[in-house]
N, C-alpha and C. Protein backbone atom coordinates (compact mmCIF):
# COMPACT_ATOMS: atom_id res chain seq x y z
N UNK A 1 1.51 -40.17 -25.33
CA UNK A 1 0.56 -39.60 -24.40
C UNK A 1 0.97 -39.92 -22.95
N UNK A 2 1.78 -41.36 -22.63
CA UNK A 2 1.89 -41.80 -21.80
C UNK A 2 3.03 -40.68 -20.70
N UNK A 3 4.33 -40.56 -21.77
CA UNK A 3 5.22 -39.71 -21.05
C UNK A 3 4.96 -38.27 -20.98
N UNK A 4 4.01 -37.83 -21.49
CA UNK A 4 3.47 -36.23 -21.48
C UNK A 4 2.39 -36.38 -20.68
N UNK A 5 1.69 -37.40 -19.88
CA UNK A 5 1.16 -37.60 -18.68
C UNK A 5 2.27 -37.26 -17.37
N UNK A 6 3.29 -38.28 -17.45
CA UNK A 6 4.37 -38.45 -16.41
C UNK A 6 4.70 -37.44 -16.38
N UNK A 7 5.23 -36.55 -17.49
CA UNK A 7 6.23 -35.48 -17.10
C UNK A 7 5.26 -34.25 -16.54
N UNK A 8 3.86 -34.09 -17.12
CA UNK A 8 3.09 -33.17 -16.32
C UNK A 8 2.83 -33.62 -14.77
N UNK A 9 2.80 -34.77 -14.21
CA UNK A 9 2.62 -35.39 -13.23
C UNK A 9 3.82 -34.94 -12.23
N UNK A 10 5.35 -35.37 -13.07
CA UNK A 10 6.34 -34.55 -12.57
C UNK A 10 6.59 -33.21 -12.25
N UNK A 11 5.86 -32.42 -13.02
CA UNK A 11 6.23 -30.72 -13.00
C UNK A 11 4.93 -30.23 -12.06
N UNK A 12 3.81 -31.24 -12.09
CA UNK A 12 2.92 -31.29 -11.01
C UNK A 12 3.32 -30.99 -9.37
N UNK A 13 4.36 -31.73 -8.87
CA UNK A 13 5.03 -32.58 -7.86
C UNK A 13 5.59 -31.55 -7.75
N UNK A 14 6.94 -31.21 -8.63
CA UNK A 14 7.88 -30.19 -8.48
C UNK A 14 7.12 -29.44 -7.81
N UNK A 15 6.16 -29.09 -8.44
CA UNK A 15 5.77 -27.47 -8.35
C UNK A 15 5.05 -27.47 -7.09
N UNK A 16 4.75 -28.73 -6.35
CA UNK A 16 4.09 -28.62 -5.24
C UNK A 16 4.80 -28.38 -4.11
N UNK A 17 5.92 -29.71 -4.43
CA UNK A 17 7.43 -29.94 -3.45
C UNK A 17 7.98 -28.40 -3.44
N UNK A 18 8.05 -27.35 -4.43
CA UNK A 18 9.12 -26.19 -4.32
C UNK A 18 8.33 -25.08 -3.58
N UNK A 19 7.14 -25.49 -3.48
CA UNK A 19 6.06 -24.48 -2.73
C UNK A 19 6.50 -24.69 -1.25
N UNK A 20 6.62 -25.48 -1.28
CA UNK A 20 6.92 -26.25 0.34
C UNK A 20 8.10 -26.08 1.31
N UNK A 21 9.20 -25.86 0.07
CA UNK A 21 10.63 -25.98 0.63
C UNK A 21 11.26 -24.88 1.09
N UNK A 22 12.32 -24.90 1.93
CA UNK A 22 12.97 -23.40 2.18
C UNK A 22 13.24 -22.49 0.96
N UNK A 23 13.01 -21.23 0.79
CA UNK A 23 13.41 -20.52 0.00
C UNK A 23 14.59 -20.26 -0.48
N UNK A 24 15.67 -20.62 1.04
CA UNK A 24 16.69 -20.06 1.20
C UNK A 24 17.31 -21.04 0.44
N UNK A 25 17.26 -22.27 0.41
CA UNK A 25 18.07 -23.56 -0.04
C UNK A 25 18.65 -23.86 0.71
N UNK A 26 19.29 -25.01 0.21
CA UNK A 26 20.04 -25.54 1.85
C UNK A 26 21.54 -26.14 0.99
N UNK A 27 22.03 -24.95 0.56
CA UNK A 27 23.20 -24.41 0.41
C UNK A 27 24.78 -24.65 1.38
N UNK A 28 25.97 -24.96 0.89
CA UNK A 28 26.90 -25.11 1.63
C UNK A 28 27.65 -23.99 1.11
N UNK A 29 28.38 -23.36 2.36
CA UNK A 29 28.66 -22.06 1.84
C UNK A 29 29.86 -22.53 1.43
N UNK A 30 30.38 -23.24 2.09
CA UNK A 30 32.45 -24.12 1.53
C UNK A 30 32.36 -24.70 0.35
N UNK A 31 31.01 -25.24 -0.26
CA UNK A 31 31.08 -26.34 -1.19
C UNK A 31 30.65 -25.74 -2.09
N UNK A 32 30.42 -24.83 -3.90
CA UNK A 32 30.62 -25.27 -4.84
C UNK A 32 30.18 -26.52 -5.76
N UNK A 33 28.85 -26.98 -5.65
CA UNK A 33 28.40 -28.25 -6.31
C UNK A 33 27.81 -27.73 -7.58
N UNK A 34 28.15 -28.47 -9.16
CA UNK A 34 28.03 -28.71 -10.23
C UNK A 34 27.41 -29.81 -10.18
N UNK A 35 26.58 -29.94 -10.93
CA UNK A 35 25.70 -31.44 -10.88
C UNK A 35 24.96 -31.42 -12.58
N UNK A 36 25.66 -32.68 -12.86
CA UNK A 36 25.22 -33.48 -14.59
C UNK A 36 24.48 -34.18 -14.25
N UNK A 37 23.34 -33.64 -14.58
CA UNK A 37 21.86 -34.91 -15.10
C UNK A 37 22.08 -35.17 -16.31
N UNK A 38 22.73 -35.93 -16.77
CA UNK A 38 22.79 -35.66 -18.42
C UNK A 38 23.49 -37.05 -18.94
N UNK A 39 23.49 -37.15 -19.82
CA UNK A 39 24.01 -38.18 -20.46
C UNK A 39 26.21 -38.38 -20.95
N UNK A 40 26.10 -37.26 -19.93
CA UNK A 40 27.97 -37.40 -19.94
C UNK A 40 27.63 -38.76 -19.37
N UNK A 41 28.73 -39.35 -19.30
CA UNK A 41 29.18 -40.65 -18.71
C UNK A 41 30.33 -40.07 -17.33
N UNK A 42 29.58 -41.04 -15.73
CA UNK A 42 30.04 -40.74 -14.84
C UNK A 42 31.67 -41.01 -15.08
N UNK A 43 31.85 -41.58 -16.11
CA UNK A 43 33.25 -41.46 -15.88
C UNK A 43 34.34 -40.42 -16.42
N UNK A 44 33.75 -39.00 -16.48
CA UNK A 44 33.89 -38.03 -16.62
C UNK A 44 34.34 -37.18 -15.29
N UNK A 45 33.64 -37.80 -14.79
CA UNK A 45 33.49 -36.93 -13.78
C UNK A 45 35.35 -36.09 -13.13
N UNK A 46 36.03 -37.05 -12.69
CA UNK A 46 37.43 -36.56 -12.65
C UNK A 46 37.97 -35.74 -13.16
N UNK A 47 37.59 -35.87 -15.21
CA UNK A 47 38.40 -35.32 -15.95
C UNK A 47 37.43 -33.36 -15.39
N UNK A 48 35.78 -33.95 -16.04
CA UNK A 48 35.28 -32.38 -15.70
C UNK A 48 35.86 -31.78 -14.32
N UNK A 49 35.92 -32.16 -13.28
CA UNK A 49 36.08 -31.79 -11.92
C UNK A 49 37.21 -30.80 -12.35
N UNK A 50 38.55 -31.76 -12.59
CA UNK A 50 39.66 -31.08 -12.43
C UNK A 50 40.28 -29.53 -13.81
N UNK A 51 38.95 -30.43 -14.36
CA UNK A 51 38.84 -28.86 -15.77
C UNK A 51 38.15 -27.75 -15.08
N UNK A 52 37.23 -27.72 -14.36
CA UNK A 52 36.78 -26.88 -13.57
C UNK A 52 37.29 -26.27 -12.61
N UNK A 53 38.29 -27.32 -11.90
CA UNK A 53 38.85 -26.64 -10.29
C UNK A 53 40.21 -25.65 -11.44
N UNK A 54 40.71 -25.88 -12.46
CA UNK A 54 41.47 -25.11 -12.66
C UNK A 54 41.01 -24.20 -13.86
N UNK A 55 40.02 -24.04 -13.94
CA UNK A 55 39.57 -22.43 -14.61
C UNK A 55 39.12 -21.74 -13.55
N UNK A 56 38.48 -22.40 -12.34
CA UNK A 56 38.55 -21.41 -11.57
C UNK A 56 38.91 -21.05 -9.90
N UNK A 57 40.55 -21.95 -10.08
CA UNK A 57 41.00 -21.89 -9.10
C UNK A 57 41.53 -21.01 -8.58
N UNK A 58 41.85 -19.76 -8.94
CA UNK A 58 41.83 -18.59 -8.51
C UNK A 58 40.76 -17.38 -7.29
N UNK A 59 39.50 -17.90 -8.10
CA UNK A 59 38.33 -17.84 -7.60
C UNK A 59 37.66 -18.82 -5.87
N UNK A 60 38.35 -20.13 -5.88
CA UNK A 60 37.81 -20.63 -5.27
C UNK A 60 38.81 -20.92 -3.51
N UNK A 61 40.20 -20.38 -3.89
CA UNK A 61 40.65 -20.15 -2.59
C UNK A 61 40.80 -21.51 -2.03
N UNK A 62 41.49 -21.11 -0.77
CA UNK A 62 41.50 -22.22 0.01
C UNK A 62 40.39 -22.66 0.96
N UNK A 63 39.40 -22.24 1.00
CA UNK A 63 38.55 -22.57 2.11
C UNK A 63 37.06 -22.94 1.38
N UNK A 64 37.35 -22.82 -0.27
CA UNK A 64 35.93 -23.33 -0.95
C UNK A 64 36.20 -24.39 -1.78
N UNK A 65 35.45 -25.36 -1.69
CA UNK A 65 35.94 -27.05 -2.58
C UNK A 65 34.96 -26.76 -3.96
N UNK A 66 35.35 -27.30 -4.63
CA UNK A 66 34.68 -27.85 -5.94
C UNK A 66 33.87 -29.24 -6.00
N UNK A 67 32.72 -29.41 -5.87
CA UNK A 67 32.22 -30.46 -6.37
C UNK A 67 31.42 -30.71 -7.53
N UNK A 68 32.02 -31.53 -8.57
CA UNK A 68 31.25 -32.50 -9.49
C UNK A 68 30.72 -33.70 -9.32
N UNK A 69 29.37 -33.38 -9.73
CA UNK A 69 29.13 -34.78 -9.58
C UNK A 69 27.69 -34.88 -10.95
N UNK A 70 28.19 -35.95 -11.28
CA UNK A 70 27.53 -36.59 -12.59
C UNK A 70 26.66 -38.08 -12.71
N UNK A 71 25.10 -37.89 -12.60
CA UNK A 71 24.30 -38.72 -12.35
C UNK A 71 23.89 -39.29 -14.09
N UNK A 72 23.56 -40.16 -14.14
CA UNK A 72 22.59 -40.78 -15.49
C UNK A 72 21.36 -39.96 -15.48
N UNK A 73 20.76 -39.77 -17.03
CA UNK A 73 19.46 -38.69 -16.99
C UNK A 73 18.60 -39.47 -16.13
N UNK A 74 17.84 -38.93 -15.60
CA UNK A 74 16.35 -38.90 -14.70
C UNK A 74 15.61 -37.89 -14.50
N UNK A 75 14.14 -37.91 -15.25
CA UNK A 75 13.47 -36.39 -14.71
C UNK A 75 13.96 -36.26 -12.88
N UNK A 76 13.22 -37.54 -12.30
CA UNK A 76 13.08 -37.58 -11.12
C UNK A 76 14.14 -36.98 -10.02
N UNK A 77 15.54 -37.43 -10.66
CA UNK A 77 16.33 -37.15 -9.92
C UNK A 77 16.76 -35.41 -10.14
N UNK A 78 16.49 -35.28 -11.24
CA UNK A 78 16.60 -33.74 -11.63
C UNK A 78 15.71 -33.18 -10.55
N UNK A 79 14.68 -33.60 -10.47
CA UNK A 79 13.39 -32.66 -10.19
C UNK A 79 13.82 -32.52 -8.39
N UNK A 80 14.03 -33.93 -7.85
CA UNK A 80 14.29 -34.04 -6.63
C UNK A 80 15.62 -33.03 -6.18
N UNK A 81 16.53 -33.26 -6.87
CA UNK A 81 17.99 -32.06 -6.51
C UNK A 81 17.33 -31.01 -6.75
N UNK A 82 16.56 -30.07 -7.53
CA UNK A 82 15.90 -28.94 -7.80
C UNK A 82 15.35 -28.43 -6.47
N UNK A 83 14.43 -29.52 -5.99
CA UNK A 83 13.77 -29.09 -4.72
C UNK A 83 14.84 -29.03 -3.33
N UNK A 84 15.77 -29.94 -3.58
CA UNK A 84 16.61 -30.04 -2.09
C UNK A 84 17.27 -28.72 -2.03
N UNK A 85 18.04 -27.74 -3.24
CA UNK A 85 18.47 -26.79 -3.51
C UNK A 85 19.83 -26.71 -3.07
N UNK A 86 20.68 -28.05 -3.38
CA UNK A 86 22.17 -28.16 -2.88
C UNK A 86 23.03 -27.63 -3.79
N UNK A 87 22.46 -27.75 -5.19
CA UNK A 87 23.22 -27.85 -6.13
C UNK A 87 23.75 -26.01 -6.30
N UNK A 88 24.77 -25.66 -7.13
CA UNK A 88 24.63 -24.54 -7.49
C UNK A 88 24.77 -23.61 -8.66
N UNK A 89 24.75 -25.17 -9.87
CA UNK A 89 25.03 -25.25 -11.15
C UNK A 89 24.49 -26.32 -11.58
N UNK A 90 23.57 -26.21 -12.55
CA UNK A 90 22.84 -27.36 -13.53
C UNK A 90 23.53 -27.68 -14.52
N UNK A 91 23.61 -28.75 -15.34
CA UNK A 91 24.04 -28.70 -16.05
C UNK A 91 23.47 -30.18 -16.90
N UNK A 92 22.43 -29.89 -17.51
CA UNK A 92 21.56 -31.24 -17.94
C UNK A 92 21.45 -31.41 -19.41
N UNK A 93 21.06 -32.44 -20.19
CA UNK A 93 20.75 -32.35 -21.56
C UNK A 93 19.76 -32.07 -21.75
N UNK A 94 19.48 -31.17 -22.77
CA UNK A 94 18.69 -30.30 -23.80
C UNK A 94 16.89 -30.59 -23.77
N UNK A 95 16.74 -31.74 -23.45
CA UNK A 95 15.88 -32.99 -24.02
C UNK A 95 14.86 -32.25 -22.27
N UNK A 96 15.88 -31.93 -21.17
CA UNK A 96 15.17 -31.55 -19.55
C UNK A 96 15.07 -29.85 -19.64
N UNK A 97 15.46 -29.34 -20.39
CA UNK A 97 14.66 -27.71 -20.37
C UNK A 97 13.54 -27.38 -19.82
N UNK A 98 12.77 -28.29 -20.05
CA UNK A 98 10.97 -27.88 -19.41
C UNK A 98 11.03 -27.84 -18.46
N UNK A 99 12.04 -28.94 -17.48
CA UNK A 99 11.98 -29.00 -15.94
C UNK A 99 12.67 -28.21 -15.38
N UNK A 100 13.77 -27.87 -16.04
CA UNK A 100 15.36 -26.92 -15.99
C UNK A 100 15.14 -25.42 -15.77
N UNK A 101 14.23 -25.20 -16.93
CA UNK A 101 13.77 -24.05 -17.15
C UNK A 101 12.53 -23.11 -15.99
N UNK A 102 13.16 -22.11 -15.40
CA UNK A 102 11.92 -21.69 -14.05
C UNK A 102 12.57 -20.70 -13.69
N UNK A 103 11.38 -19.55 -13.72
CA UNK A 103 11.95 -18.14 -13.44
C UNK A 103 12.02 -18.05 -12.00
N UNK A 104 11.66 -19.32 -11.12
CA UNK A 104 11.45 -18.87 -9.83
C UNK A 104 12.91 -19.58 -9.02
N UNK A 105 13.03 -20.73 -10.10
CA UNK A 105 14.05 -21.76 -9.97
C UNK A 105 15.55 -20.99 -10.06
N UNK A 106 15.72 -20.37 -10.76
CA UNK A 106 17.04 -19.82 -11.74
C UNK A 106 17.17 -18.42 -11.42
N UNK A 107 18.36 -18.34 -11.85
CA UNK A 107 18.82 -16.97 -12.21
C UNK A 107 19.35 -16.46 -13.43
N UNK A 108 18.64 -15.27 -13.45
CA UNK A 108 18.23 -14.95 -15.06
C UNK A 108 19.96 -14.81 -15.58
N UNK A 109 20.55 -14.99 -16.38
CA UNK A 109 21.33 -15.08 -17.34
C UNK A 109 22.02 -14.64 -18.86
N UNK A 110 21.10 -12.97 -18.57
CA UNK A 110 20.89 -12.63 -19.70
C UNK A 110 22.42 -11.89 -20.16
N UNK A 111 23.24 -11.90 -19.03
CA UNK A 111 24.87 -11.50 -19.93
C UNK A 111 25.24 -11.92 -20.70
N UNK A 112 25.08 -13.89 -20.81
CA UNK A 112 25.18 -14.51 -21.53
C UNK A 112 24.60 -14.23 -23.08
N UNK A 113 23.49 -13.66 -23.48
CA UNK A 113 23.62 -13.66 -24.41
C UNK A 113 23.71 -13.34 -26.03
N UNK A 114 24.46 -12.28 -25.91
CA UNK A 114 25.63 -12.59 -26.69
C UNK A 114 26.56 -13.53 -27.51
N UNK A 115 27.11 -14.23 -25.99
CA UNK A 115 27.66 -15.02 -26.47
C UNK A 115 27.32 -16.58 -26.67
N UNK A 116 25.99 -16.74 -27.10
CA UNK A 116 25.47 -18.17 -27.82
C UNK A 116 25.49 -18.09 -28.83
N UNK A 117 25.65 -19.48 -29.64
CA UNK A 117 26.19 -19.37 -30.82
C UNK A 117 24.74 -18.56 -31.58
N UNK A 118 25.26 -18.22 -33.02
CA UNK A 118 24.30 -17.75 -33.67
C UNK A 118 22.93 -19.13 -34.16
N UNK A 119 23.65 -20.11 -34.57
CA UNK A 119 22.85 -21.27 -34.82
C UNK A 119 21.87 -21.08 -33.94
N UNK A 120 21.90 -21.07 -32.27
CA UNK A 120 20.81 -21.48 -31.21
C UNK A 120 19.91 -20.62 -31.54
N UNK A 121 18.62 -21.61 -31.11
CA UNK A 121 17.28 -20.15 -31.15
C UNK A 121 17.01 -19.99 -29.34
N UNK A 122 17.76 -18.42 -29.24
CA UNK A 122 17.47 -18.14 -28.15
C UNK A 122 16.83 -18.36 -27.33
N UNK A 123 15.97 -18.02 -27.93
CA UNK A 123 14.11 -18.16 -27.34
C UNK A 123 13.48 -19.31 -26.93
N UNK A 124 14.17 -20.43 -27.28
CA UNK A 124 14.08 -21.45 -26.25
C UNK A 124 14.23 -21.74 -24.67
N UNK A 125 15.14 -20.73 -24.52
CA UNK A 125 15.48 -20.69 -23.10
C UNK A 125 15.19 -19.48 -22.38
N UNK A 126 14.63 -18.78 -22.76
CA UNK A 126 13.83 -17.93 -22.17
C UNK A 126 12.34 -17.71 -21.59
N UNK A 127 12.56 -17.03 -20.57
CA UNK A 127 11.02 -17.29 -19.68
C UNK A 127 10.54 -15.47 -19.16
N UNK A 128 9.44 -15.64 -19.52
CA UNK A 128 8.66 -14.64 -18.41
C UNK A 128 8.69 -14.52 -17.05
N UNK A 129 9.54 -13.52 -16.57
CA UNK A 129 9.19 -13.78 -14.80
C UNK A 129 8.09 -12.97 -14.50
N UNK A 130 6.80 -13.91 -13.62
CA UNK A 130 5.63 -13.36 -13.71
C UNK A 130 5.36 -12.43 -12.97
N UNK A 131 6.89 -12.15 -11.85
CA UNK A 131 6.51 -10.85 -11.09
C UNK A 131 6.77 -9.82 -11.78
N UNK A 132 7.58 -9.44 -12.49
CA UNK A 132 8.24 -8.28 -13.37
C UNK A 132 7.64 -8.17 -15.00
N UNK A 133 7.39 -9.41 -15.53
CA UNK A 133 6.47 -9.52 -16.99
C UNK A 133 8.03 -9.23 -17.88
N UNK A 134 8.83 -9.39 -17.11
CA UNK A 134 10.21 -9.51 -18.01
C UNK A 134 10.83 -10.37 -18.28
N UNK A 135 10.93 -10.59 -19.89
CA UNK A 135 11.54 -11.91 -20.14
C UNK A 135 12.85 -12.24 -20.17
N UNK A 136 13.49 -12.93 -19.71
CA UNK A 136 14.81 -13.46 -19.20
C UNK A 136 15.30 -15.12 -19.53
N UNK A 137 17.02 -14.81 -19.61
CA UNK A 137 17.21 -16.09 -20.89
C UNK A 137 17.74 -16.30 -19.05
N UNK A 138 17.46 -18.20 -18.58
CA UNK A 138 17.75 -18.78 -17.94
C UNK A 138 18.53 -19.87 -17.72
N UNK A 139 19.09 -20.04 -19.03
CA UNK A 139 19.59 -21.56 -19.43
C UNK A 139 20.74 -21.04 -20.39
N UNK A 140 21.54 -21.99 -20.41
CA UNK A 140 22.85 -21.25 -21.59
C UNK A 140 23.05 -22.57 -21.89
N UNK A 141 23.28 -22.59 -23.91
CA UNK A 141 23.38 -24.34 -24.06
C UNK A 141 24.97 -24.46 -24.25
N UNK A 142 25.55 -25.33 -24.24
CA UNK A 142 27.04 -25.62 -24.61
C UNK A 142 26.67 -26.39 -25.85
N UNK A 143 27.10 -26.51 -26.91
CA UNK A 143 27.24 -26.49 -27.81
C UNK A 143 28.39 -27.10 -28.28
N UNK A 144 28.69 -27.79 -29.64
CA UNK A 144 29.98 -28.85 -29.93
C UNK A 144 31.32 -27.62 -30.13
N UNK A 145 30.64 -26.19 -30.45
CA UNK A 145 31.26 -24.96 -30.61
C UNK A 145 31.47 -24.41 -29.35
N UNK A 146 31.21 -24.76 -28.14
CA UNK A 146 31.68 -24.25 -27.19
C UNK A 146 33.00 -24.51 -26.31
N UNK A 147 33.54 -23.28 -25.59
CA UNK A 147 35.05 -24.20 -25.17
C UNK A 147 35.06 -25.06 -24.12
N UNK A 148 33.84 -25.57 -23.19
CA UNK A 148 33.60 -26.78 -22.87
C UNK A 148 34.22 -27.50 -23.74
N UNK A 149 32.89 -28.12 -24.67
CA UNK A 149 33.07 -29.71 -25.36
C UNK A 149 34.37 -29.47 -26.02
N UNK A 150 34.74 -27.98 -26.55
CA UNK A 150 36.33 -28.44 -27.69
C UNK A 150 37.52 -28.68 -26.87
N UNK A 151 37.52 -28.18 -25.67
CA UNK A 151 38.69 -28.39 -24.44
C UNK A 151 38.93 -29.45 -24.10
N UNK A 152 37.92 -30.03 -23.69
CA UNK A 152 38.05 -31.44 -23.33
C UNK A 152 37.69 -33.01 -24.03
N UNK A 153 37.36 -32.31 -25.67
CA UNK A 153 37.65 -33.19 -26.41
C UNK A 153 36.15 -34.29 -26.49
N UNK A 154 35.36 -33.78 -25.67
CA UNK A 154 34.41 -34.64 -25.80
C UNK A 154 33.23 -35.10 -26.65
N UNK A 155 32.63 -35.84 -26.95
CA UNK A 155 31.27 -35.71 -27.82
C UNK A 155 30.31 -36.23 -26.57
N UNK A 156 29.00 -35.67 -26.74
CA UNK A 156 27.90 -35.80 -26.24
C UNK A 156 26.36 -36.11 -26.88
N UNK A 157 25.96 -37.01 -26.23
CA UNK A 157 24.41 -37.64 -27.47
C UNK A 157 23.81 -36.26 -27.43
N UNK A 158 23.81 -35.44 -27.02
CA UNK A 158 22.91 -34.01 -26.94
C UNK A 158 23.40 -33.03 -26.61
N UNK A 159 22.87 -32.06 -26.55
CA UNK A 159 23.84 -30.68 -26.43
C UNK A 159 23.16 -30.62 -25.04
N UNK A 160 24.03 -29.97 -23.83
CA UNK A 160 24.08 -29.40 -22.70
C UNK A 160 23.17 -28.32 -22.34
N UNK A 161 22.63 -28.17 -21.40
CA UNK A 161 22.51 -26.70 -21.55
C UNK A 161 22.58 -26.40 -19.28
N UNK A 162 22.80 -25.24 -19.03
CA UNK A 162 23.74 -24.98 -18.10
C UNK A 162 22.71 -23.79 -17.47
N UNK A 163 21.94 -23.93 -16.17
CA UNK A 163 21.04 -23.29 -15.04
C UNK A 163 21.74 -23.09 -13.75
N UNK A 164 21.45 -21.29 -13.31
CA UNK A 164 22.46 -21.28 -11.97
C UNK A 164 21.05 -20.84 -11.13
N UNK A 165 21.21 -21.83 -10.05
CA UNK A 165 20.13 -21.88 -9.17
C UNK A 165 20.06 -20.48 -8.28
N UNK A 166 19.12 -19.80 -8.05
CA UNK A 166 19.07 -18.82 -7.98
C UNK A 166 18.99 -18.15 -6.14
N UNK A 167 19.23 -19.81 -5.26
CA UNK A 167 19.39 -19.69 -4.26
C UNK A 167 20.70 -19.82 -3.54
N UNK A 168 21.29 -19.75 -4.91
CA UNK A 168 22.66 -20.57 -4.76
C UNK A 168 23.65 -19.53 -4.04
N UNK A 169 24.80 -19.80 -3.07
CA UNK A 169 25.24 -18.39 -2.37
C UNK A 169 26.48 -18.24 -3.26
N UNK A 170 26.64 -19.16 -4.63
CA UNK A 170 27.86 -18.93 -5.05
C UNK A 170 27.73 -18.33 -6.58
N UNK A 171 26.61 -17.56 -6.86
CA UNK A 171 26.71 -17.37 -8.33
C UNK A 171 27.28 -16.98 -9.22
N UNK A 172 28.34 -15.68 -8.45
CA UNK A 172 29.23 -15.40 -9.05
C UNK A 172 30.17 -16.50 -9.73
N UNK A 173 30.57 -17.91 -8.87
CA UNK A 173 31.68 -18.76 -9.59
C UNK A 173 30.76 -19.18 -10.61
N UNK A 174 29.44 -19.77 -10.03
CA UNK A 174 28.87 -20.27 -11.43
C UNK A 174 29.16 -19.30 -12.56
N UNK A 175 28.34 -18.27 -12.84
CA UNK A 175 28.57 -17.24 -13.94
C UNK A 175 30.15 -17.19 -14.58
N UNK A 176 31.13 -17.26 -13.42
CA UNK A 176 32.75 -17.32 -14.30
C UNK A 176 32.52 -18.56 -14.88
N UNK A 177 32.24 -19.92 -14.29
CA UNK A 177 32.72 -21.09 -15.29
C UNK A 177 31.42 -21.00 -16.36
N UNK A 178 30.44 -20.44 -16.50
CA UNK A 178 29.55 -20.22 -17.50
C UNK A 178 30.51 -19.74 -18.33
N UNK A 179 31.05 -18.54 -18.29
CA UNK A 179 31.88 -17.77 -18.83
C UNK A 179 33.23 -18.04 -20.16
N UNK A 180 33.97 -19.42 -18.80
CA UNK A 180 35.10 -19.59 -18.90
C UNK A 180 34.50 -20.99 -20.21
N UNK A 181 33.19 -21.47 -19.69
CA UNK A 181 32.54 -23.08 -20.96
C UNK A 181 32.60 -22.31 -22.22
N UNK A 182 32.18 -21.23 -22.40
CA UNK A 182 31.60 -20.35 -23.41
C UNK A 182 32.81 -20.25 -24.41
């Protein structure tokens, strides 16, 4: 009862803090930020970075950087990067969907799917956007079957799942490395 207090308390906050904040985000147009709330281990971070800068180094030119960066889970800290709107790729464990998940937050994602595995139940990650009454998949999970985790060899206490912020000025790269995890 205690943490289904907190986390409504949290999505409370969010939802007050995102009322509040620029719409626009406060976005770097040079920078490219990926951000793990999740239970990878920061000492990943190098290996993901440089798996990333070269699936889509083609894409990212000389004048746009790649940043990874990989925090220990925290609603809080999730919720807080959500509102600052730096990030321009989520990428959290399974377990933060409720917070992850926001038609106002995200951008809908529905090319993706297709290509989730058959196992997933879609419909987990899908939301009503309440201006349109159209439902839209927002979240894409990576999976032990995806070419994320088999590329780089990794295991994870939970499966991933992967939100492109919808203020973000770079969505197109997000959507390729969505693409390229898949």
């Amino acid at each position: 009862m205690r943490s289904r207090l907190l986390l409504f308390g949290c999505c409370l906050l969010l939802f007050l803090l995102t009322g509040c904040n620029d719409i626009e985000g406060n976005h770097d147009l040079e920078v490219f930020r990926v951000m793990f709330v999740s239970s990878v281990p920061p000492a990943y971070q190098e290996t993901i970075s440089e798996y990333a800068s070269a699936l889509l180094a083609d894409q990212l030119g000389e004048h746009m950087a790649l940043e990874v960066i990989i925090t220990l889970p925290s609603h809080e800290k999730l919720m807080l990067e959500i509102y600052n709107r730096e990030v321009d790729l989520f990428v959290v464990d399974n377990n933060y969907q409720n917070i992850l998940l926001d038609p106002y937050g995200l951008t809908p994602l529905d090319e993706f799917e297709q290509q989730i595995t058959a196992s997933v139940n879609k419909t987990d990650y899908v939301r009503t956007d309440e201006e349109t009454g159209t439902d839209h998949l927002y979240a894409i999970p990576l999976t032990s079957e995806s070419q994320f985790v088999q590329e780089l060899g990794l295991a994870f206490e939970q499966e991933l799942l992967v939100g492109v912020v919808s203020t973000s000025p770079h969505q197109q790269l997000a959507k390729q490395l969505i693409k390229d995890w898949l």
